[in-house]
Coordinates of C-alpha atoms in Angstrom, one line a residue:
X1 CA -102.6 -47.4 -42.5
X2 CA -102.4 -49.4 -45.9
X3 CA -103.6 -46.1 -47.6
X4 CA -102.6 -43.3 -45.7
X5 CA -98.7 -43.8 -45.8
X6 CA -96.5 -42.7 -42.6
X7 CA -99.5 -43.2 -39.9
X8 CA -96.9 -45.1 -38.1
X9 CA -95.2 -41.6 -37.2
X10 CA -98.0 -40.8 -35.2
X11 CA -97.0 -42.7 -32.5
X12 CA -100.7 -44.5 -32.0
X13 CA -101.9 -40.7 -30.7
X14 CA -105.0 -40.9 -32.3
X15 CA -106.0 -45.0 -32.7
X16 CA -108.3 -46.5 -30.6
X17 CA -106.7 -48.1 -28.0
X18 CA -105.4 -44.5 -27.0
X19 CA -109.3 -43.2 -27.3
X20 CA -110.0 -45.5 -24.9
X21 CA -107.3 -44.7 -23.0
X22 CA -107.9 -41.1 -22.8
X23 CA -111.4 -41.9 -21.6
X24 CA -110.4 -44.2 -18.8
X25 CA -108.1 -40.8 -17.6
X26 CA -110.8 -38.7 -17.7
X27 CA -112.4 -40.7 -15.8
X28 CA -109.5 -42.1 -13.1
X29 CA -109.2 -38.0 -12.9
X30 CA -112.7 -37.8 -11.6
X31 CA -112.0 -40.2 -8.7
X32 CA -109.3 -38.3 -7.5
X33 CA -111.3 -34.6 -7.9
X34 CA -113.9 -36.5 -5.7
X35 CA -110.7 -37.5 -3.2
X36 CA -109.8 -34.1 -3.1
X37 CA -113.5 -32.6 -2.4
X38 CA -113.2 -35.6 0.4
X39 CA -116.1 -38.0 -1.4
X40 CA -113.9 -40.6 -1.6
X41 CA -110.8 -42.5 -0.1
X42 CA -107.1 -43.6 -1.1
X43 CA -108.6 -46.8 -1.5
X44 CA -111.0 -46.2 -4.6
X45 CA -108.7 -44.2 -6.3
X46 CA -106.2 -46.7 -6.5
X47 CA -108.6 -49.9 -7.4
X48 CA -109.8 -47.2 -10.1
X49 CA -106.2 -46.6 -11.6
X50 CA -105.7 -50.1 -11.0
X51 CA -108.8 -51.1 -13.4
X52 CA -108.5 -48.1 -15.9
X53 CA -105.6 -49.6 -17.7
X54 CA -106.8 -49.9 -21.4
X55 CA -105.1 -53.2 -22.6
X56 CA -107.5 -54.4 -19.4
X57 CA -110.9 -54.2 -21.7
X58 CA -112.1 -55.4 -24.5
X59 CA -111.3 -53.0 -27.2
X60 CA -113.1 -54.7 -30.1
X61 CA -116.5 -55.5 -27.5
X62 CA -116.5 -51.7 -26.7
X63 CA -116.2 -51.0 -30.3
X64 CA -119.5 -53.0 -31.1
X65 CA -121.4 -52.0 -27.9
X66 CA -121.3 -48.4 -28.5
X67 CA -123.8 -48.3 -31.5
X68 CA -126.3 -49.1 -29.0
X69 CA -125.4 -45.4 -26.8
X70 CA -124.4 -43.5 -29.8
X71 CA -121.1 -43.3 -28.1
X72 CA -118.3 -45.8 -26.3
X73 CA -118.6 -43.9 -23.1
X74 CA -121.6 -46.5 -22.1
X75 CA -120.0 -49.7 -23.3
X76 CA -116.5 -48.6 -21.5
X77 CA -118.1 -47.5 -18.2
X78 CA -119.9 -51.3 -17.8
X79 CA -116.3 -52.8 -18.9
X80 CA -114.5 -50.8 -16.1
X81 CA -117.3 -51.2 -13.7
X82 CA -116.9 -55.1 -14.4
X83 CA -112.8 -55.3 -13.5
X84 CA -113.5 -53.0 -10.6
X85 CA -116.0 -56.0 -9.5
X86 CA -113.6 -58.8 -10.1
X87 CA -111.3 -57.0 -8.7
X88 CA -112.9 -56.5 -5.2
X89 CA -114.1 -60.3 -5.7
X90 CA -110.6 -61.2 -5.7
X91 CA -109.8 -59.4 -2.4
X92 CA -113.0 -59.1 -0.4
X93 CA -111.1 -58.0 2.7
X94 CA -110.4 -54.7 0.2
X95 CA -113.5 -52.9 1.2
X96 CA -113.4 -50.0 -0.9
X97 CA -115.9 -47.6 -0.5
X98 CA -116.9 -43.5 -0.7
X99 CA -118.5 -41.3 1.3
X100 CA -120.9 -39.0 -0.6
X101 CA -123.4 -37.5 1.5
X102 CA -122.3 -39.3 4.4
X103 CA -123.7 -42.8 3.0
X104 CA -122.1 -45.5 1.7
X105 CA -121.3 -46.0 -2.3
X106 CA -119.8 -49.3 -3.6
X107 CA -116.7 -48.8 -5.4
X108 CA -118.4 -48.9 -8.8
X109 CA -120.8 -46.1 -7.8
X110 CA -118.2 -43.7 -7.4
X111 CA -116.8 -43.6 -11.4
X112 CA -118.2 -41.2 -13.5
X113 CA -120.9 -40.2 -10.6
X114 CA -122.1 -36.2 -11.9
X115 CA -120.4 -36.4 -15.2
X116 CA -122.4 -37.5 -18.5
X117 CA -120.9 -39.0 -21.6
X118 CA -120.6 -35.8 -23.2
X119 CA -118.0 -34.7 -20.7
X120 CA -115.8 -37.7 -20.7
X121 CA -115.6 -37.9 -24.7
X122 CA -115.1 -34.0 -25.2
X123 CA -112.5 -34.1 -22.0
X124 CA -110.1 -37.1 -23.8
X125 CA -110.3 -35.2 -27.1
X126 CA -109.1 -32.6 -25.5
X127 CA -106.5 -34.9 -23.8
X128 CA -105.8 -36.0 -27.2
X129 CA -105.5 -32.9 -28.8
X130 CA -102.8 -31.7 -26.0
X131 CA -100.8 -34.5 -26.7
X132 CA -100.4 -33.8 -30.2
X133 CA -99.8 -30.7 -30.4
X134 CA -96.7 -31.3 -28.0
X135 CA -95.9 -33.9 -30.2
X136 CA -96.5 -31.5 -33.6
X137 CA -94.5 -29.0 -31.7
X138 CA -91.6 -30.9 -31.3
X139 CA -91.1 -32.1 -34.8
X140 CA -92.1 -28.2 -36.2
X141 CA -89.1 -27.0 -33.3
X142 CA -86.6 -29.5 -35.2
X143 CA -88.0 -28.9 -38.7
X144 CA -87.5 -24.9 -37.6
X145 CA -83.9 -25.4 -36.7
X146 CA -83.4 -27.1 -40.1
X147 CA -84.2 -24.1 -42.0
X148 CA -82.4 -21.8 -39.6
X149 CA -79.6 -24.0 -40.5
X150 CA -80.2 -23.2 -44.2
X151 CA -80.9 -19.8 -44.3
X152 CA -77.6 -18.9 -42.2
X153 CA -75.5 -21.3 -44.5
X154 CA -77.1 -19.8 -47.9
X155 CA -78.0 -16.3 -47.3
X156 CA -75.8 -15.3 -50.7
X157 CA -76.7 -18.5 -52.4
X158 CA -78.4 -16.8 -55.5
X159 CA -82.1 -18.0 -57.3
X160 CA -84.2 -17.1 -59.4
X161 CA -87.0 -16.1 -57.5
X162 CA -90.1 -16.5 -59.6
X163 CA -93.6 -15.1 -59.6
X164 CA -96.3 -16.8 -61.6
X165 CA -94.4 -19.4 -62.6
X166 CA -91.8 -17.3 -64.4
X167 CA -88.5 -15.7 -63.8
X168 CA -89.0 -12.6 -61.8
X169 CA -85.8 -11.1 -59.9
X170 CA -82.7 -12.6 -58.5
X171 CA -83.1 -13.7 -54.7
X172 CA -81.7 -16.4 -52.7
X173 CA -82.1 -19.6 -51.4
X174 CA -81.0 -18.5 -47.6
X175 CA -84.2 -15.7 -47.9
X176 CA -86.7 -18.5 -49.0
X177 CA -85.7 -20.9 -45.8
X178 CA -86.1 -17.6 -43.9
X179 CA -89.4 -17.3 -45.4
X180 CA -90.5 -21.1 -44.6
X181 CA -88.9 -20.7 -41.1
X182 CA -91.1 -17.4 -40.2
X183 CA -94.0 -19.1 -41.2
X184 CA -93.2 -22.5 -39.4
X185 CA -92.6 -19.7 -36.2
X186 CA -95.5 -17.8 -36.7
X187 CA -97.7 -21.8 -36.6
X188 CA -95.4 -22.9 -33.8
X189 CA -96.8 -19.5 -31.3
X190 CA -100.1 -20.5 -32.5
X191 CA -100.2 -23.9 -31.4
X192 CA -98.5 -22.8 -28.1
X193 CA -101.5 -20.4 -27.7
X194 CA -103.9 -23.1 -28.6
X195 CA -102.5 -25.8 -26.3
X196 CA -102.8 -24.1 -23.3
X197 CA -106.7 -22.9 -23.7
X198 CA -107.7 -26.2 -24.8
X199 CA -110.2 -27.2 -22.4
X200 CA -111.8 -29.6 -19.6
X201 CA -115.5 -30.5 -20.4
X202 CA -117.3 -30.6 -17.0
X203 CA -121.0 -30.1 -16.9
X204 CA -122.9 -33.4 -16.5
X205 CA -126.4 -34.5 -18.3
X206 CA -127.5 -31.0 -18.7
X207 CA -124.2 -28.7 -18.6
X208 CA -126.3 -27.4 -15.2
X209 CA -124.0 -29.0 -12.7
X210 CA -126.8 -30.6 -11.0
X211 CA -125.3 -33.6 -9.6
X212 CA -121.6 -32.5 -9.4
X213 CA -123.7 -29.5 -6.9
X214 CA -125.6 -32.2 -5.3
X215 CA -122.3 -34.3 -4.2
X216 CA -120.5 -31.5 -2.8
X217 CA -122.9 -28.5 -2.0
X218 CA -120.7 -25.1 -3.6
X219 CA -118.0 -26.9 -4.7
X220 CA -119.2 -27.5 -8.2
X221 CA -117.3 -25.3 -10.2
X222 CA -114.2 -26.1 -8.1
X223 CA -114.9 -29.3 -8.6
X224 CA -114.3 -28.9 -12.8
X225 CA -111.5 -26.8 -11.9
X226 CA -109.7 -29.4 -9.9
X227 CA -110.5 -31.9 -13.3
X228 CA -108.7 -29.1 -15.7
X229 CA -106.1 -29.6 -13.2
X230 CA -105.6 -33.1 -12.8
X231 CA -105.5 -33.4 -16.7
X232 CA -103.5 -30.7 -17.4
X233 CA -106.4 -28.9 -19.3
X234 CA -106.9 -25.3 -18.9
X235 CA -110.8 -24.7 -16.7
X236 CA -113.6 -22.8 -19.6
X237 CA -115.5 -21.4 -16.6
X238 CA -118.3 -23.3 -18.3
X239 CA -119.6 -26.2 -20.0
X240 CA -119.4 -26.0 -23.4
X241 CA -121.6 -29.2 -24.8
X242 CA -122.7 -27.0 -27.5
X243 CA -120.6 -24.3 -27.6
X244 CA -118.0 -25.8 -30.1
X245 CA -115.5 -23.0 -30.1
X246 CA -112.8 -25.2 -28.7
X247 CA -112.9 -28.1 -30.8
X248 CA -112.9 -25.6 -33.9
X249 CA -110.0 -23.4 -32.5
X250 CA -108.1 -27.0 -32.6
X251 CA -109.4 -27.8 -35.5
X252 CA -108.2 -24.5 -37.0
X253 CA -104.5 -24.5 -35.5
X254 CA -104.3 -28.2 -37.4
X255 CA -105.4 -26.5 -40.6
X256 CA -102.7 -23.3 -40.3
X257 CA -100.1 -26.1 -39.7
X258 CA -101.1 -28.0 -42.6
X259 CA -101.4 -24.7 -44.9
X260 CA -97.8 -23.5 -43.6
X261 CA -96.1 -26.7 -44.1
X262 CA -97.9 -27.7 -47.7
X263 CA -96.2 -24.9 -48.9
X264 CA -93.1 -25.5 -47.9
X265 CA -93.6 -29.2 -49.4
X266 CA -95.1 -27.4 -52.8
X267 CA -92.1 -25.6 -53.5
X268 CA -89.8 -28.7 -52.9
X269 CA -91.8 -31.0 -55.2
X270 CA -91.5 -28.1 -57.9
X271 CA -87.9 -28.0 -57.5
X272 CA -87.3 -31.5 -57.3
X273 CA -88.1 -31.6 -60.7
X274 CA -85.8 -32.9 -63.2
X275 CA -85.9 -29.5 -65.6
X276 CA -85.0 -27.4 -62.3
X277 CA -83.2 -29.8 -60.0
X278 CA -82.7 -26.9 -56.9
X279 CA -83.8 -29.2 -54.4
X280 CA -84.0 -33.3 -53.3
X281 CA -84.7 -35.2 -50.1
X282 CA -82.3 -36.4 -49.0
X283 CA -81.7 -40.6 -50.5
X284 CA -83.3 -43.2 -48.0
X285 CA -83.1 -46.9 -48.9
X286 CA -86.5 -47.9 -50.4
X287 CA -87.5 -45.0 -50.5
X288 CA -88.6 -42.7 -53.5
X289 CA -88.6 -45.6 -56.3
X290 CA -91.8 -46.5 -58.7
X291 CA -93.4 -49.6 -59.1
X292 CA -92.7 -49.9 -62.9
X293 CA -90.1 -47.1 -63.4
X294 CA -86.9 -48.1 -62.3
X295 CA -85.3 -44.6 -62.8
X296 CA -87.5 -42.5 -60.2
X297 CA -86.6 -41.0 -57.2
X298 CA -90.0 -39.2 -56.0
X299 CA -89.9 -36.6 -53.7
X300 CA -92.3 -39.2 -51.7
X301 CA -92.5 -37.4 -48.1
X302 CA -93.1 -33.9 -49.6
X303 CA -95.9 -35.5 -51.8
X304 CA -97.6 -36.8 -48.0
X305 CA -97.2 -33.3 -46.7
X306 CA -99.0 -32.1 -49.7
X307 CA -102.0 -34.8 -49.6
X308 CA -102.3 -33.8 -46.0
X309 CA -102.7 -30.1 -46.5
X310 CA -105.2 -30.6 -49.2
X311 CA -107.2 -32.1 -47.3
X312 CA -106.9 -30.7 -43.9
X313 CA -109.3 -27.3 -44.6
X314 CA -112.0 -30.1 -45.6
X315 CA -111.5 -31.3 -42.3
X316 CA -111.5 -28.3 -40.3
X317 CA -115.1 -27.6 -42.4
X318 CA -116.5 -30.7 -41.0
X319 CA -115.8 -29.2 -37.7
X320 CA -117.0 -25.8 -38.3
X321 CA -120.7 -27.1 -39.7
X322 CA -120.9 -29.0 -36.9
X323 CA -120.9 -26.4 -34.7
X324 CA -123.2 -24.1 -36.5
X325 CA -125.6 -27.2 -36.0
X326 CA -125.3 -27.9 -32.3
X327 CA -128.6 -27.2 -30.8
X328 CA -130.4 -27.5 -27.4
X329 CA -128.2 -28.2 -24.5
X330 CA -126.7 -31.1 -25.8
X331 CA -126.2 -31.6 -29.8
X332 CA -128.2 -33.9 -31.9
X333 CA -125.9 -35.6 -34.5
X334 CA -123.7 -32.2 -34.5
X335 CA -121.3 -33.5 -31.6
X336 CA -121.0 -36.7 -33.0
X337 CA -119.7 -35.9 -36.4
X338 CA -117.4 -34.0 -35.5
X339 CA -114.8 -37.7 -33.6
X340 CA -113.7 -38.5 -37.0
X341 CA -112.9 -35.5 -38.4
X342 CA -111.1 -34.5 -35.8
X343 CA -109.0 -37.7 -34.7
X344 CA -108.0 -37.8 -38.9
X345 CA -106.8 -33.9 -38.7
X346 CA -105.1 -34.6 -35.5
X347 CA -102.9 -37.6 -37.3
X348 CA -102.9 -36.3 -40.4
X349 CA -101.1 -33.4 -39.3
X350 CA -98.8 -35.0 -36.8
X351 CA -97.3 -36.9 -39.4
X352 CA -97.3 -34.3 -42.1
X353 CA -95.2 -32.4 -39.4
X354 CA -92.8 -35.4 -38.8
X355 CA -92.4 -36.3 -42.4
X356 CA -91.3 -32.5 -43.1
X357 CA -88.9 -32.5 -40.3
X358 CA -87.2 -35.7 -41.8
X359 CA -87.5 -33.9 -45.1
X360 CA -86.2 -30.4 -44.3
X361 CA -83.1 -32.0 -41.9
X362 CA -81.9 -33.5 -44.6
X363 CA -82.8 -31.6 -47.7
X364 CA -80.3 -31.7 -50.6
X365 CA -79.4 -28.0 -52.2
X366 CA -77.9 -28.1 -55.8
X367 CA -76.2 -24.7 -55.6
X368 CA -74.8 -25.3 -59.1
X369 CA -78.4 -25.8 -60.6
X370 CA -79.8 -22.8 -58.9
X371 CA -77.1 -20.7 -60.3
X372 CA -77.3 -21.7 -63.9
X373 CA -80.9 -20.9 -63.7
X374 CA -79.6 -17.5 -62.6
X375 CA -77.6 -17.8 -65.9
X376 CA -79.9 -18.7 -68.1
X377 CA -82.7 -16.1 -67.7
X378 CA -79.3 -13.7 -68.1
X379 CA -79.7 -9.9 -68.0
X380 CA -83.6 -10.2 -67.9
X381 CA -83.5 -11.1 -64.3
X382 CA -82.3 -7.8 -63.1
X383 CA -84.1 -6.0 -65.8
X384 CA -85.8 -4.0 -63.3
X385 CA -82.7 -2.4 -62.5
X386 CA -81.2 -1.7 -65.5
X387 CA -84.6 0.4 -66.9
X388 CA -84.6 2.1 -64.0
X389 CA -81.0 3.1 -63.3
X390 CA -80.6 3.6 -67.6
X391 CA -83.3 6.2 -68.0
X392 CA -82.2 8.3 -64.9
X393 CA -78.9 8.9 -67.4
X394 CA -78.5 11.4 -70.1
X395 CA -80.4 10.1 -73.6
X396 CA -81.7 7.2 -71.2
X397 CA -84.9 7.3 -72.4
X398 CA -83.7 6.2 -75.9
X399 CA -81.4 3.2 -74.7
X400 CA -84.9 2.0 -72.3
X401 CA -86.7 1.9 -75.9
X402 CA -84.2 0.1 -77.5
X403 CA -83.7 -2.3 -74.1
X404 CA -87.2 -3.3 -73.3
X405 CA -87.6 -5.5 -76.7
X406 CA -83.9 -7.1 -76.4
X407 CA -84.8 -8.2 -72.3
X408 CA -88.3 -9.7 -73.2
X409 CA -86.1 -12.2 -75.2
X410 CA -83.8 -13.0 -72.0
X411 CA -80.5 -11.2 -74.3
X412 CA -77.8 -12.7 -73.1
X413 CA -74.8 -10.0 -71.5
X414 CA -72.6 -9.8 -74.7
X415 CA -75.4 -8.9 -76.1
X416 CA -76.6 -6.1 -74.0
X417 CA -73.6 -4.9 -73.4
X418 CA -73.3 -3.5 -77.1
X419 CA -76.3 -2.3 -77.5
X420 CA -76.1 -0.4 -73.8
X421 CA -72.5 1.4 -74.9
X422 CA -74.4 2.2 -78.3
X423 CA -76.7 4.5 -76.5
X424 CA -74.5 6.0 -73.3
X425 CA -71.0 6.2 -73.6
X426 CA -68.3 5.2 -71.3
X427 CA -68.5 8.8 -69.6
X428 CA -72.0 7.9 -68.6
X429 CA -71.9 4.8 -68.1
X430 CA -68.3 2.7 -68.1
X431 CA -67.8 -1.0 -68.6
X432 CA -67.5 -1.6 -64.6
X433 CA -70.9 0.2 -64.2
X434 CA -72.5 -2.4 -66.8
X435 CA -70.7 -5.2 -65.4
X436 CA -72.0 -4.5 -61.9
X437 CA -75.6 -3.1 -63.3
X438 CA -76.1 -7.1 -64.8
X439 CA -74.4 -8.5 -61.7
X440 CA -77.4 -10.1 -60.1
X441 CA -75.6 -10.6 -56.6
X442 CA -75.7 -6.4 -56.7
X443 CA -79.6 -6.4 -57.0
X444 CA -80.7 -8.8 -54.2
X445 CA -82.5 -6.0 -52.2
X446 CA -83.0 -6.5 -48.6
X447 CA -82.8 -10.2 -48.6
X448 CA -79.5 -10.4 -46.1
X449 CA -81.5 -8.2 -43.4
X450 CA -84.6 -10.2 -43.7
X451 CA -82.8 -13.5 -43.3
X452 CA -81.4 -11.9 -39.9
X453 CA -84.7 -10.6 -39.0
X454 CA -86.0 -14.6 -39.3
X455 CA -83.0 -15.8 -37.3
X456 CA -83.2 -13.1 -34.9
X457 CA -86.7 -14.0 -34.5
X458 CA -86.4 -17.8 -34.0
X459 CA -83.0 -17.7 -31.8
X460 CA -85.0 -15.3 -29.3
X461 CA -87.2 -18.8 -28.7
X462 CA -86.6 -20.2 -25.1
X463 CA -86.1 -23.5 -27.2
X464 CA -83.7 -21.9 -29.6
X465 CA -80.2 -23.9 -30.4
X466 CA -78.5 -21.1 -33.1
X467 CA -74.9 -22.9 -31.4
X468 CA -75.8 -25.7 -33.7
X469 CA -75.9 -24.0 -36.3
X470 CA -72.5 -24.1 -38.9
X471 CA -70.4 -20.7 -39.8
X472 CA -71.8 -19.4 -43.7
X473 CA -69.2 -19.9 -46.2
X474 CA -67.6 -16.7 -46.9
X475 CA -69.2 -17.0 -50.5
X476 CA -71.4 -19.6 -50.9
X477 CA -72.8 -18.0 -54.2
X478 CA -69.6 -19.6 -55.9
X479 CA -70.0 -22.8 -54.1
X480 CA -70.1 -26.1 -56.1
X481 CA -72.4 -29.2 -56.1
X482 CA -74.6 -30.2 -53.3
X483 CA -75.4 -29.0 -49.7

């Protein structure tokens, strides 16, 4: 945590203890699939909840046990098998037993009976992953409404939009929150997608079934079914031990997130510098300040979303070679490396996506500044329009000779304005026609019915709250100060 700022957010989704966790549920799931094929009774599956509660082991003895497996599933299975026997030591007149092929199985027997380690680990990251994207969800939903806030309240607010780093054409600030919210949309259907084909791993030592078949004869692949169910997974049909396709469709969703909300945070930390001054997070106590420089105030959360999306597509590469290495029925070294990489996308992302929610809900908009950018560039910012709508006129083509010089140097409008009459007189074109031809709120395209296109768009969501959102000021291109 000391050096990846904000893990906090994460809510613990990814640490250990919650690993564990997620393993002991795969695992309490599997008792009560064997209930419902009849293998076992009420009995075990309650000692087994009962004992599967992960502040109950030993996280740290786990930890150092699982070198000796290659994995914690080992390690964890002999800590839970241990509090099932104290447990049943404690209360002897608790005879807890299962029925599998009609002989008796002490309590102990019973966990993890057909599955292999393979299952139980893939199954809780899986279980992890479903949990954070409901989590990433939420905070993208909030983040979402933010912008449809912003795009509705400055859909006239003029910019200079700018390509290459230079000034290109008038635009607005309402059109670029449109365009963050479509893309925060477009990642928010894709982790809905995503969530619900994320899988349950079910195919013991071999992915052949073998001993899930020998416990209940024709009921195998119900029987991984009926796990996808308890967990809330969605059933592959199939093991998958080295068919990574799941774990890289996560890992990809993570990275789209990441890309679509870097951006966003990009264009903030641009504008958040002093020399443009469009755009500032909202002031937090403590936050934003330098060690040494006591007049900072550092776009800090924006600058976490970016670290995050740079390195999220290294991530998701990790993930990707990993698969192309899985061999056999059950991969070498592939399947391993593939639990970091994963668990650090998974938070990495999270909080990226809660950080920009705080960022975007409260995000200062210097309407003044962005206007006297406008002003500055001058005529040159609609100098599209003025070439094209001057040489349509009579003797055009002479006034767009004399033009194209004067708007490479940004003239200013008294200074066009001479030079515009000394080639088409007031017949052709009068002094309203130049005023509105440099006017750059009358060359600002189609950026009103692509802002309702977005909103449109995100208030057709079943989640959608557009009653929260304020009425647009009638003019808010002649707004002052700060929103």
């Amino acid at each position: 945590m000391l050096l990846e700022p904000g893990t906090e957010r994460s809510g613990g989704i990814t640490d250990d203890r919650a690993v564990l966790q997620a393993m002991l549920d795969v695992e309490t799931a599997w008792v009560r699939v064997q209930h419902r094929l009849g293998l076992v009774d009420d009995r075990v599956v309650t000692a087994v909840t009962t004992a599967a509660e992960a502040d109950r082991h030993d996280l740290a003895q786990i930890a150092r046990a699982a070198e000796d497996g290659g994995n914690s599933v080992i390690p964890m299975l002999a800590s839970l098998r241990e509090i099932l026997h104290e447990q049943h030591t404690a209360d002897p007149s608790d005879a807890v037993h299962s029925v599998g092929q009609g002989a008796a199985v002490d309590l102990d027997g019973a966990v993890h009976r057909g599955l292999t380690s393979q299952d139980v680990i893939d199954t809780a990251l899986m279980c992890i992953g479903a949990r954070a994207l409901d989590a990433l969800g939420a905070s993208l939903a909030s983040g979402a409404d933010a912008l449809a806030r912003l795009a509705h309240e400055h859909r006239r607010t003029v910019r200079v939009a700018r390509t290459l780093g230079q000034p290109a054409l008038p635009t607005t600030f309402g059109l670029t929150a449109a365009d963050w919210l479509t893309a925060l949309d477009d990642v928010r259907d894709e982790l809905a997608d995503t969530r619900g084909s994320l899988p349950v791993q079910c195919g013991g030592a071999a992915g052949t079934l073998a001993a899930i078949e020998a416990l209940a004869p024709g009921r195998s692949l119900e029987a991984a079914d009926l796990l996808a169910e308890e967990l809330g997974l969605a059933s592959h049909g199939r093991p998958w031990h080295t068919d990574r396709a799941p774990v890289t469709r996560l890992g990809d969703v993570l990275v789209r997130t990441a890309d679509a909300m870097g951006r966003i945070a990009a264009d903030i930390v641009l504008s958040a510098r002093l020399e443009i001054g469009e755009l500032r997070e909202r002031p937090a106590e403590g936050r934003g300040g330098s060690s040494t420089l006591p007049q900072k105030q550092n776009p800090v959360l924006s600058v976490l979303v970016r670290s995050a999306a740079i390195e999220a597509p290294h991530l998701g590469a990790v993930l990707h070679s990993a698969a192309g290495l899985a061999v056999d029925e059950r991969p070498d070294g592939s399947w391993h490396a593939e639990w970091g990489p994963l668990l650090r996308l998974v938070r990495r992302v999270v909080v990226a996506a809660a950080q920009l929610d705080e960022v975007l809900s409260g995000l200062v908009v210097d309407v003044d500044a962005m206007r006297r950018h406008v002003d500055e560039v001058g005529p040159a910012l609609v100098s599209e329009r003025v070439l094209t709508t001057v040489a349509a006129l009579p003797n055009g083509a002479a006034a767009v000779a004399a033009l194209r010089p004067v708007l490479r140097g940004r003239a200013r409008a008294r200074h066009l304005t001479p030079l515009l009459r000394a080639y088409l007189p007031e017949a052709v074109l009068s002094d309203a026609d130049i005023e509105d031809l440099l006017d750059p709120l009358q060359y600002l395209g189609a950026t009103e019915p692509l802002i309702d296109r977005a909103l449109a768009r995100h208030d057709a969501r079943p989640d959608a709250r557009p009653d929260a959102r304020p009425d647009a000021p009638e003019h808010p291109d002649s707004s002052q100060g700060e929103t």
